[in-house]
Short mmCIF file of N, CA and C in Angstrom, two decimals:
data_model
loop_
_atom_site.label_atom_id
_atom_site.label_comp_id
_atom_site.label_asym_id
_atom_site.label_seq_id
_atom_site.Cartn_x
_atom_site.Cartn_y
_atom_site.Cartn_z
N MET A 1 91.38 39.40 101.64
CA MET A 1 90.82 40.51 100.90
C MET A 1 90.06 41.40 101.86
N PHE A 2 90.25 42.67 101.80
CA PHE A 2 89.59 43.62 102.67
C PHE A 2 88.18 43.86 102.18
N ARG A 3 87.20 43.79 103.04
CA ARG A 3 85.80 43.98 102.68
C ARG A 3 85.31 45.27 103.29
N LEU A 4 84.74 46.13 102.49
CA LEU A 4 84.24 47.40 103.00
C LEU A 4 82.93 47.22 103.74
N ARG A 5 82.74 48.00 104.75
CA ARG A 5 81.48 48.07 105.46
C ARG A 5 80.56 48.96 104.64
N ARG A 6 79.34 48.55 104.46
CA ARG A 6 78.38 49.33 103.70
C ARG A 6 77.75 50.38 104.60
N CYS A 7 77.70 51.62 104.12
CA CYS A 7 77.08 52.71 104.88
C CYS A 7 75.74 53.11 104.31
N SER A 8 75.44 52.66 103.09
CA SER A 8 74.16 52.99 102.49
C SER A 8 73.82 51.93 101.45
N VAL A 9 72.57 51.90 101.06
CA VAL A 9 72.17 50.96 100.03
C VAL A 9 72.63 51.49 98.69
N LEU A 10 73.27 50.63 97.91
CA LEU A 10 73.80 51.03 96.62
C LEU A 10 73.00 50.34 95.53
N VAL A 11 72.39 51.12 94.66
CA VAL A 11 71.61 50.55 93.57
C VAL A 11 71.80 51.35 92.32
N GLY A 12 71.44 50.74 91.20
CA GLY A 12 71.25 51.53 90.01
C GLY A 12 72.29 51.43 88.94
N VAL A 13 72.05 52.21 87.93
CA VAL A 13 72.90 52.30 86.75
C VAL A 13 73.54 53.67 86.75
N ILE A 14 74.80 53.71 86.40
CA ILE A 14 75.50 54.99 86.33
C ILE A 14 75.31 55.58 84.95
N ALA A 15 75.01 56.86 84.92
CA ALA A 15 74.92 57.56 83.65
C ALA A 15 76.33 57.94 83.21
N LEU A 16 76.57 57.98 81.94
CA LEU A 16 77.87 58.43 81.47
C LEU A 16 78.01 59.90 81.80
N ALA A 17 79.09 60.23 82.46
CA ALA A 17 79.45 61.56 82.92
C ALA A 17 78.79 62.68 82.16
N GLY A 18 77.86 63.34 82.80
CA GLY A 18 77.21 64.43 82.12
C GLY A 18 77.13 65.66 82.97
N SER A 19 76.94 65.49 84.27
CA SER A 19 76.76 66.66 85.09
C SER A 19 78.08 67.13 85.66
N SER A 20 78.06 68.35 86.14
CA SER A 20 79.26 68.92 86.73
C SER A 20 79.15 68.84 88.24
N CYS A 21 80.09 68.18 88.89
CA CYS A 21 80.02 68.01 90.34
C CYS A 21 81.41 67.75 90.87
N GLY A 22 82.24 68.62 91.00
CA GLY A 22 83.59 68.30 91.42
C GLY A 22 84.51 68.53 90.26
N GLY A 23 85.77 68.69 90.55
CA GLY A 23 86.70 69.03 89.49
C GLY A 23 86.25 70.34 88.88
N ASP A 24 86.68 70.59 87.67
CA ASP A 24 86.27 71.83 87.03
C ASP A 24 85.12 71.59 86.08
N GLY A 25 84.54 70.38 86.12
CA GLY A 25 83.41 70.07 85.27
C GLY A 25 83.81 69.75 83.84
N SER A 26 85.10 69.78 83.54
CA SER A 26 85.55 69.54 82.16
C SER A 26 86.05 68.12 82.02
N ALA A 27 85.11 67.17 82.03
CA ALA A 27 85.48 65.77 81.91
C ALA A 27 86.05 65.50 80.53
N THR A 28 87.09 64.71 80.48
CA THR A 28 87.68 64.33 79.20
C THR A 28 87.77 62.81 79.15
N PRO A 29 86.61 62.15 78.98
CA PRO A 29 86.65 60.69 78.96
C PRO A 29 87.41 60.15 77.76
N ALA A 30 88.19 59.12 78.01
CA ALA A 30 88.92 58.44 76.94
C ALA A 30 88.04 57.32 76.40
N GLU A 31 88.41 56.79 75.27
CA GLU A 31 87.71 55.64 74.71
C GLU A 31 88.16 54.38 75.45
N PRO A 32 87.24 53.46 75.72
CA PRO A 32 87.66 52.21 76.36
C PRO A 32 88.49 51.36 75.40
N VAL A 33 89.44 50.66 75.95
CA VAL A 33 90.26 49.74 75.15
C VAL A 33 89.53 48.42 74.98
N VAL A 34 88.91 47.94 76.06
CA VAL A 34 88.22 46.66 76.05
C VAL A 34 86.72 46.86 75.86
N GLY A 35 86.13 47.76 76.64
CA GLY A 35 84.70 48.03 76.56
C GLY A 35 83.87 46.97 77.26
N GLY A 36 82.55 47.10 77.14
CA GLY A 36 81.64 46.17 77.79
C GLY A 36 80.21 46.48 77.39
N ASP A 37 79.27 45.74 77.99
CA ASP A 37 77.85 45.99 77.74
C ASP A 37 77.44 47.37 78.27
N LEU A 38 78.11 47.82 79.30
CA LEU A 38 77.89 49.14 79.89
C LEU A 38 79.27 49.77 80.09
N VAL A 39 79.46 50.99 79.59
CA VAL A 39 80.74 51.69 79.75
C VAL A 39 80.51 52.90 80.65
N LEU A 40 81.27 52.98 81.73
CA LEU A 40 81.18 54.06 82.71
C LEU A 40 82.49 54.83 82.72
N VAL A 41 82.40 56.11 83.04
CA VAL A 41 83.59 56.97 83.01
C VAL A 41 83.73 57.72 84.33
N MET A 42 84.81 57.45 85.07
CA MET A 42 85.11 58.22 86.27
C MET A 42 85.55 59.61 85.86
N GLN A 43 85.20 60.60 86.67
CA GLN A 43 85.57 61.98 86.41
C GLN A 43 86.65 62.43 87.41
N PRO A 44 87.57 63.29 86.98
CA PRO A 44 88.63 63.74 87.90
C PRO A 44 88.06 64.53 89.07
N GLY A 45 88.70 64.36 90.24
CA GLY A 45 88.29 65.10 91.43
C GLY A 45 89.03 66.42 91.55
N GLU A 46 88.89 67.03 92.70
CA GLU A 46 89.50 68.34 92.96
C GLU A 46 90.84 68.23 93.65
N GLY A 47 91.30 67.01 93.88
CA GLY A 47 92.60 66.83 94.51
C GLY A 47 92.62 67.33 95.93
N SER A 48 93.76 67.85 96.33
CA SER A 48 93.91 68.34 97.70
C SER A 48 94.02 69.86 97.72
N ALA A 49 93.84 70.50 96.56
CA ALA A 49 93.98 71.96 96.48
C ALA A 49 92.77 72.68 97.06
N THR A 50 91.68 71.95 97.28
CA THR A 50 90.47 72.57 97.84
C THR A 50 90.08 71.82 99.11
N ASN A 51 88.98 72.22 99.70
CA ASN A 51 88.49 71.57 100.91
C ASN A 51 87.58 70.38 100.60
N THR A 52 87.38 70.07 99.31
CA THR A 52 86.45 69.01 98.95
C THR A 52 86.83 67.68 99.58
N GLY A 53 88.10 67.29 99.46
CA GLY A 53 88.53 66.03 100.04
C GLY A 53 88.27 65.97 101.52
N ARG A 54 88.66 67.00 102.25
CA ARG A 54 88.44 67.03 103.69
C ARG A 54 86.95 67.00 104.03
N TYR A 55 86.13 67.69 103.24
CA TYR A 55 84.69 67.71 103.49
C TYR A 55 84.12 66.29 103.51
N PHE A 56 84.45 65.49 102.48
CA PHE A 56 83.91 64.15 102.41
C PHE A 56 84.48 63.25 103.51
N VAL A 57 85.74 63.40 103.81
CA VAL A 57 86.34 62.60 104.88
C VAL A 57 85.69 62.93 106.22
N GLU A 58 85.45 64.20 106.49
CA GLU A 58 84.88 64.60 107.77
C GLU A 58 83.47 64.07 107.96
N LEU A 59 82.77 63.78 106.88
CA LEU A 59 81.45 63.17 107.00
C LEU A 59 81.54 61.80 107.67
N PHE A 60 82.68 61.13 107.51
CA PHE A 60 82.87 59.81 108.10
C PHE A 60 83.53 59.88 109.48
N ASP A 61 84.03 61.02 109.87
CA ASP A 61 84.79 61.12 111.10
C ASP A 61 83.91 61.08 112.35
N TRP A 62 82.59 61.09 112.16
CA TRP A 62 81.68 61.04 113.31
C TRP A 62 81.87 59.76 114.12
N GLU A 63 82.37 58.70 113.51
CA GLU A 63 82.60 57.46 114.25
C GLU A 63 83.82 57.58 115.16
N GLY A 64 84.65 58.57 114.91
CA GLY A 64 85.78 58.83 115.78
C GLY A 64 86.94 57.87 115.63
N ASN A 65 86.92 57.01 114.62
CA ASN A 65 88.01 56.05 114.51
C ASN A 65 88.79 56.17 113.21
N TRP A 66 88.45 57.11 112.35
CA TRP A 66 89.19 57.26 111.10
C TRP A 66 90.28 58.31 111.27
N GLY A 67 89.92 59.54 111.58
CA GLY A 67 90.89 60.61 111.75
C GLY A 67 91.73 60.85 110.51
N VAL A 68 91.86 62.10 110.12
CA VAL A 68 92.57 62.44 108.89
C VAL A 68 93.85 63.18 109.21
N LYS A 69 94.98 62.69 108.71
CA LYS A 69 96.22 63.40 108.89
C LYS A 69 96.17 64.69 108.07
N GLU A 70 96.48 65.79 108.72
CA GLU A 70 96.42 67.11 108.10
C GLU A 70 97.09 67.14 106.73
N GLY A 71 96.36 67.63 105.74
CA GLY A 71 96.91 67.84 104.41
C GLY A 71 96.98 66.60 103.52
N THR A 72 96.42 65.46 103.97
CA THR A 72 96.53 64.26 103.14
C THR A 72 95.25 63.90 102.40
N ALA A 73 94.12 64.54 102.72
CA ALA A 73 92.87 64.21 102.04
C ALA A 73 92.98 64.57 100.56
N ASN A 74 92.57 63.65 99.69
CA ASN A 74 92.65 63.86 98.26
C ASN A 74 91.34 63.42 97.61
N HIS A 75 90.62 64.38 97.02
CA HIS A 75 89.39 64.07 96.28
C HIS A 75 89.82 63.56 94.91
N VAL A 76 89.90 62.23 94.77
CA VAL A 76 90.47 61.61 93.57
C VAL A 76 89.55 61.74 92.37
N GLY A 77 88.27 61.47 92.57
CA GLY A 77 87.35 61.52 91.44
C GLY A 77 85.93 61.26 91.87
N TRP A 78 85.04 61.23 90.89
CA TRP A 78 83.63 61.00 91.16
C TRP A 78 82.98 60.41 89.91
N ILE A 79 81.78 59.87 90.12
CA ILE A 79 81.01 59.33 89.01
C ILE A 79 79.53 59.57 89.29
N GLU A 80 78.78 59.85 88.26
CA GLU A 80 77.35 60.09 88.42
C GLU A 80 76.63 58.75 88.55
N ALA A 81 75.84 58.61 89.61
CA ALA A 81 75.08 57.39 89.86
C ALA A 81 73.59 57.70 89.81
N ARG A 82 72.77 56.70 89.92
CA ARG A 82 71.32 56.89 89.82
C ARG A 82 70.81 57.94 90.80
N TYR A 83 71.31 57.91 92.03
CA TYR A 83 70.82 58.83 93.05
C TYR A 83 71.79 59.97 93.33
N GLY A 84 72.64 60.28 92.39
CA GLY A 84 73.57 61.39 92.54
C GLY A 84 75.01 60.92 92.48
N PRO A 85 75.93 61.85 92.54
CA PRO A 85 77.34 61.51 92.40
C PRO A 85 77.88 60.70 93.58
N ARG A 86 78.85 59.84 93.26
CA ARG A 86 79.60 59.10 94.29
C ARG A 86 81.06 59.54 94.17
N HIS A 87 81.65 59.88 95.29
CA HIS A 87 82.98 60.47 95.33
C HIS A 87 84.01 59.52 95.92
N VAL A 88 85.22 59.54 95.35
CA VAL A 88 86.34 58.76 95.85
C VAL A 88 87.31 59.71 96.55
N VAL A 89 87.61 59.43 97.80
CA VAL A 89 88.54 60.24 98.60
C VAL A 89 89.56 59.32 99.25
N THR A 90 90.82 59.70 99.20
CA THR A 90 91.87 58.96 99.90
C THR A 90 92.51 59.88 100.94
N PHE A 91 93.11 59.29 101.96
CA PHE A 91 93.82 60.08 102.97
C PHE A 91 94.70 59.16 103.81
N THR A 92 95.57 59.75 104.58
CA THR A 92 96.39 59.02 105.55
C THR A 92 95.75 59.19 106.91
N ALA A 93 95.64 58.09 107.65
CA ALA A 93 95.02 58.14 108.98
C ALA A 93 95.91 58.88 109.97
N ALA A 94 95.29 59.73 110.80
CA ALA A 94 96.03 60.47 111.81
C ALA A 94 96.31 59.61 113.05
N ARG A 95 95.53 58.58 113.25
CA ARG A 95 95.70 57.72 114.43
C ARG A 95 96.86 56.75 114.22
N ASP A 96 97.30 56.15 115.30
CA ASP A 96 98.35 55.13 115.21
C ASP A 96 97.85 53.93 114.43
N ASN A 97 98.73 53.34 113.68
CA ASN A 97 98.41 52.14 112.92
C ASN A 97 98.27 50.98 113.91
N PRO A 98 97.08 50.34 113.99
CA PRO A 98 96.92 49.25 114.97
C PRO A 98 97.82 48.06 114.70
N ARG A 99 98.36 47.93 113.49
CA ARG A 99 99.28 46.85 113.16
C ARG A 99 100.74 47.27 113.31
N GLY A 100 100.95 48.53 113.72
CA GLY A 100 102.29 49.05 113.84
C GLY A 100 102.80 49.57 112.51
N GLY A 101 103.92 50.24 112.51
CA GLY A 101 104.51 50.73 111.28
C GLY A 101 103.96 52.09 110.86
N GLU A 102 104.08 52.37 109.57
CA GLU A 102 103.67 53.66 109.01
C GLU A 102 102.17 53.89 109.19
N PRO A 103 101.74 55.16 109.20
CA PRO A 103 100.30 55.44 109.26
C PRO A 103 99.57 54.77 108.10
N GLU A 104 98.32 54.41 108.33
CA GLU A 104 97.55 53.69 107.33
C GLU A 104 97.05 54.58 106.19
N PHE A 105 97.01 54.01 105.00
CA PHE A 105 96.37 54.63 103.85
C PHE A 105 94.88 54.26 103.94
N CYS A 106 94.00 55.24 103.68
CA CYS A 106 92.56 55.01 103.80
C CYS A 106 91.85 55.43 102.52
N PHE A 107 90.69 54.86 102.29
CA PHE A 107 89.92 55.03 101.07
C PHE A 107 88.45 55.15 101.44
N ILE A 108 87.76 56.11 100.85
CA ILE A 108 86.32 56.28 101.08
C ILE A 108 85.63 56.46 99.74
N VAL A 109 84.50 55.80 99.57
CA VAL A 109 83.56 56.13 98.50
C VAL A 109 82.35 56.68 99.20
N PHE A 110 81.95 57.91 98.84
CA PHE A 110 80.80 58.54 99.50
C PHE A 110 79.73 58.86 98.47
N PRO A 111 78.47 58.41 98.67
CA PRO A 111 78.08 57.49 99.72
C PRO A 111 78.56 56.08 99.41
N GLY A 112 78.79 55.33 100.44
CA GLY A 112 79.29 53.97 100.27
C GLY A 112 79.94 53.49 101.53
N GLY A 113 81.22 53.23 101.47
CA GLY A 113 81.95 52.73 102.62
C GLY A 113 83.41 53.05 102.48
N GLY A 114 84.22 52.40 103.24
CA GLY A 114 85.65 52.67 103.16
C GLY A 114 86.41 51.80 104.11
N GLY A 115 87.71 52.00 104.11
CA GLY A 115 88.55 51.22 104.99
C GLY A 115 89.96 51.77 105.02
N CYS A 116 90.74 51.32 105.98
CA CYS A 116 92.13 51.74 106.11
C CYS A 116 93.03 50.52 106.09
N GLY A 117 94.31 50.77 105.87
CA GLY A 117 95.27 49.69 105.85
C GLY A 117 95.45 49.09 104.48
N LEU A 118 94.91 49.75 103.46
CA LEU A 118 94.99 49.25 102.10
C LEU A 118 96.31 49.65 101.46
N ASP A 119 96.82 48.81 100.60
CA ASP A 119 98.05 49.13 99.85
C ASP A 119 97.68 50.10 98.74
N PRO A 120 98.23 51.32 98.74
CA PRO A 120 97.83 52.32 97.74
C PRO A 120 98.39 52.07 96.35
N THR A 121 99.11 50.96 96.14
CA THR A 121 99.67 50.70 94.81
C THR A 121 99.17 49.40 94.20
N GLU A 122 98.61 48.50 94.98
CA GLU A 122 98.24 47.17 94.51
C GLU A 122 96.78 47.10 94.07
N ALA A 123 96.52 46.47 92.92
CA ALA A 123 95.16 46.28 92.43
C ALA A 123 94.34 45.55 93.48
N ALA A 124 93.07 45.98 93.65
CA ALA A 124 92.24 45.40 94.69
C ALA A 124 90.77 45.57 94.37
N ILE A 125 89.97 44.77 95.06
CA ILE A 125 88.52 44.97 95.12
C ILE A 125 88.26 45.54 96.50
N TYR A 126 87.79 46.77 96.57
CA TYR A 126 87.58 47.40 97.87
C TYR A 126 86.24 47.03 98.48
N GLY A 127 85.22 46.87 97.67
CA GLY A 127 83.90 46.53 98.19
C GLY A 127 82.95 46.24 97.05
N TRP A 128 81.85 45.56 97.38
CA TRP A 128 80.86 45.27 96.35
C TRP A 128 79.52 44.93 96.99
N GLY A 129 78.49 45.01 96.15
CA GLY A 129 77.14 44.63 96.52
C GLY A 129 76.55 43.82 95.38
N GLU A 130 75.25 43.62 95.39
CA GLU A 130 74.61 42.82 94.36
C GLU A 130 74.67 43.47 92.98
N ASP A 131 74.78 44.79 92.95
CA ASP A 131 74.80 45.49 91.65
C ASP A 131 75.77 46.67 91.68
N SER A 132 76.86 46.52 92.42
CA SER A 132 77.82 47.62 92.54
C SER A 132 79.19 47.09 92.95
N ALA A 133 80.21 47.90 92.68
CA ALA A 133 81.56 47.54 93.10
C ALA A 133 82.41 48.79 93.23
N GLU A 134 83.39 48.73 94.13
CA GLU A 134 84.36 49.79 94.36
C GLU A 134 85.73 49.16 94.20
N LEU A 135 86.53 49.69 93.27
CA LEU A 135 87.72 48.99 92.81
C LEU A 135 88.93 49.90 92.72
N PHE A 136 90.11 49.27 92.70
CA PHE A 136 91.35 49.97 92.39
C PHE A 136 92.13 49.11 91.43
N ALA A 137 92.45 49.66 90.27
CA ALA A 137 93.12 48.91 89.20
C ALA A 137 94.63 48.97 89.30
N GLY A 138 95.16 49.52 90.38
CA GLY A 138 96.60 49.67 90.51
C GLY A 138 97.05 50.97 89.86
N SER A 139 98.30 51.32 90.09
CA SER A 139 98.80 52.62 89.64
C SER A 139 98.84 52.76 88.12
N THR A 140 98.84 51.64 87.37
CA THR A 140 98.87 51.72 85.90
C THR A 140 97.56 51.26 85.27
N GLY A 141 96.54 51.00 86.08
CA GLY A 141 95.27 50.51 85.56
C GLY A 141 94.41 51.62 85.01
N ALA A 142 94.03 51.52 83.75
CA ALA A 142 93.21 52.54 83.09
C ALA A 142 91.76 52.11 82.91
N GLU A 143 91.51 50.81 82.91
CA GLU A 143 90.16 50.30 82.68
C GLU A 143 89.94 49.07 83.53
N ALA A 144 88.76 48.99 84.14
CA ALA A 144 88.35 47.81 84.90
C ALA A 144 87.14 47.23 84.20
N VAL A 145 87.13 45.92 83.98
CA VAL A 145 86.00 45.27 83.33
C VAL A 145 85.46 44.18 84.25
N ILE A 146 84.24 44.40 84.74
CA ILE A 146 83.57 43.47 85.64
C ILE A 146 82.72 42.52 84.81
N THR A 147 82.76 41.24 85.14
CA THR A 147 81.85 40.25 84.56
C THR A 147 80.86 39.87 85.65
N THR A 148 79.55 39.96 85.33
CA THR A 148 78.51 39.67 86.32
C THR A 148 78.01 38.23 86.18
N GLU A 149 77.18 37.81 87.13
CA GLU A 149 76.64 36.46 87.13
C GLU A 149 75.84 36.14 85.86
N ALA A 150 75.24 37.16 85.25
CA ALA A 150 74.46 36.96 84.02
C ALA A 150 75.34 36.99 82.77
N GLY A 151 76.65 37.10 82.96
CA GLY A 151 77.56 37.13 81.81
C GLY A 151 77.66 38.49 81.15
N ARG A 152 77.09 39.52 81.77
CA ARG A 152 77.18 40.88 81.24
C ARG A 152 78.49 41.50 81.72
N THR A 153 78.98 42.50 80.97
CA THR A 153 80.23 43.16 81.34
C THR A 153 80.04 44.64 81.56
N VAL A 154 80.72 45.16 82.56
CA VAL A 154 80.68 46.58 82.90
C VAL A 154 82.12 47.09 82.83
N SER A 155 82.37 48.03 81.93
CA SER A 155 83.70 48.62 81.78
C SER A 155 83.71 49.98 82.45
N ILE A 156 84.73 50.22 83.27
CA ILE A 156 84.86 51.52 83.95
C ILE A 156 86.21 52.10 83.59
N LEU A 157 86.22 53.31 83.02
CA LEU A 157 87.46 54.04 82.78
C LEU A 157 87.82 54.71 84.08
N THR A 158 88.99 54.41 84.60
CA THR A 158 89.37 54.83 85.95
C THR A 158 89.92 56.25 86.00
N VAL A 159 89.99 56.78 87.21
CA VAL A 159 90.73 58.00 87.51
C VAL A 159 91.79 57.59 88.51
N GLU A 160 93.06 57.73 88.13
CA GLU A 160 94.19 57.33 88.99
C GLU A 160 94.04 55.88 89.45
N GLY A 161 93.41 55.05 88.64
CA GLY A 161 93.23 53.64 88.96
C GLY A 161 91.94 53.33 89.71
N TYR A 162 91.23 54.32 90.22
CA TYR A 162 90.02 54.10 91.01
C TYR A 162 88.80 53.99 90.13
N ALA A 163 87.88 53.10 90.53
CA ALA A 163 86.66 52.87 89.76
C ALA A 163 85.51 52.56 90.69
N VAL A 164 84.35 53.12 90.39
CA VAL A 164 83.12 52.84 91.10
C VAL A 164 82.08 52.48 90.04
N ALA A 165 81.34 51.42 90.25
CA ALA A 165 80.37 50.98 89.24
C ALA A 165 79.07 50.55 89.87
N GLU A 166 77.98 50.82 89.18
CA GLU A 166 76.66 50.29 89.49
C GLU A 166 76.06 49.82 88.18
N TRP A 167 75.24 48.77 88.21
CA TRP A 167 74.66 48.23 86.98
C TRP A 167 73.26 47.72 87.30
N PRO A 168 72.48 47.39 86.27
CA PRO A 168 71.12 46.89 86.50
C PRO A 168 71.12 45.64 87.38
N GLY A 169 70.19 45.59 88.32
CA GLY A 169 70.14 44.48 89.26
C GLY A 169 69.93 43.12 88.63
N ASP A 170 69.24 43.07 87.48
CA ASP A 170 68.99 41.77 86.86
C ASP A 170 70.22 41.19 86.17
N TRP A 171 71.35 41.93 86.18
CA TRP A 171 72.61 41.39 85.65
C TRP A 171 73.29 40.49 86.66
N GLY A 172 72.82 40.51 87.89
CA GLY A 172 73.41 39.67 88.93
C GLY A 172 74.64 40.32 89.55
N GLY A 173 75.13 39.65 90.57
CA GLY A 173 76.30 40.15 91.29
C GLY A 173 77.58 40.01 90.48
N PRO A 174 78.64 40.67 90.93
CA PRO A 174 79.92 40.59 90.21
C PRO A 174 80.61 39.26 90.47
N GLU A 175 81.22 38.69 89.43
CA GLU A 175 81.98 37.45 89.58
C GLU A 175 83.47 37.69 89.54
N SER A 176 83.93 38.52 88.58
CA SER A 176 85.36 38.81 88.47
C SER A 176 85.55 40.20 87.89
N VAL A 177 86.77 40.70 88.04
CA VAL A 177 87.13 41.98 87.43
C VAL A 177 88.52 41.83 86.84
N SER A 178 88.68 42.32 85.62
CA SER A 178 89.99 42.33 84.96
C SER A 178 90.43 43.77 84.81
N TYR A 179 91.69 44.02 85.15
CA TYR A 179 92.25 45.37 85.06
C TYR A 179 93.20 45.44 83.87
N TYR A 180 93.08 46.54 83.11
CA TYR A 180 93.87 46.72 81.90
C TYR A 180 94.62 48.04 81.94
N ALA A 181 95.81 48.04 81.34
CA ALA A 181 96.58 49.27 81.14
C ALA A 181 95.98 50.02 79.95
N ALA A 182 96.40 51.26 79.75
CA ALA A 182 95.87 52.10 78.66
C ALA A 182 96.12 51.50 77.28
N ASP A 183 97.16 50.68 77.15
CA ASP A 183 97.46 50.06 75.85
C ASP A 183 96.73 48.73 75.65
N GLY A 184 95.86 48.36 76.59
CA GLY A 184 95.08 47.14 76.47
C GLY A 184 95.72 45.92 77.11
N GLU A 185 96.91 46.08 77.69
CA GLU A 185 97.57 44.95 78.35
C GLU A 185 96.78 44.54 79.59
N LEU A 186 96.50 43.24 79.70
CA LEU A 186 95.83 42.72 80.88
C LEU A 186 96.81 42.74 82.05
N LEU A 187 96.46 43.44 83.12
CA LEU A 187 97.33 43.54 84.28
C LEU A 187 97.09 42.41 85.27
N THR A 188 95.82 42.17 85.58
CA THR A 188 95.47 41.09 86.50
C THR A 188 93.97 40.88 86.47
N THR A 189 93.53 39.72 86.92
CA THR A 189 92.11 39.43 87.09
C THR A 189 91.91 38.96 88.53
N LEU A 190 90.90 39.52 89.19
CA LEU A 190 90.58 39.16 90.56
C LEU A 190 89.15 38.61 90.62
N GLU A 191 88.94 37.63 91.47
CA GLU A 191 87.61 37.05 91.67
C GLU A 191 86.96 37.72 92.88
N PHE A 192 85.66 37.98 92.78
CA PHE A 192 84.91 38.45 93.94
C PHE A 192 84.67 37.24 94.84
N GLN A 193 84.75 37.41 96.13
CA GLN A 193 84.62 36.32 97.09
C GLN A 193 83.21 36.30 97.67
N PRO A 194 82.31 35.46 97.12
CA PRO A 194 80.91 35.47 97.58
C PRO A 194 80.75 35.11 99.05
N ASP A 195 81.69 34.37 99.62
CA ASP A 195 81.59 33.97 101.01
C ASP A 195 81.73 35.14 101.97
N LEU A 196 82.23 36.28 101.48
CA LEU A 196 82.36 37.44 102.36
C LEU A 196 81.02 38.14 102.54
N GLY A 197 80.09 37.87 101.62
CA GLY A 197 78.73 38.38 101.75
C GLY A 197 78.63 39.89 101.76
N GLU A 198 77.44 40.36 101.95
CA GLU A 198 77.12 41.79 101.99
C GLU A 198 77.46 42.35 103.35
#
């Protein structure tokens, strides 16, 4: 399982989409199929038609090892968090793939972390902390439901399968996440790996 490097401290509870920050501000949240103790709604991003995707990617390029292939940055979506919006950006790496083969697919949550070499179609846990997670429900995943150590559930309505969540710290860390299609079909359940640590 790929573990994201943390670039900032992630805390807090996400407010249900209220502010305008990306996209055209016209959020159209759907109703959750499964739901949870806390329901969060990802908002659509600006795609690749604007410079937004490249802007967020370039913030990470200072390390000199990500590099963005021209025209591939995609501002997928965002969600309002306690300390402001968190943005999901995907892109293809401009550098050679260190494992050989096709250029790597890369994923960034800003602020947060990211990584390259991820399968852009397979459900995954991209990263997590004591009260947060960055997820991909797969190409058909519409809802992600996290179960925490305290037995509380956090439901996130995804954008293109992507989900970012934060919840109250006293709910404990994440234990598992179940991904569901829009019709409520369970797609898969993944366990968080505590041995990977923070």
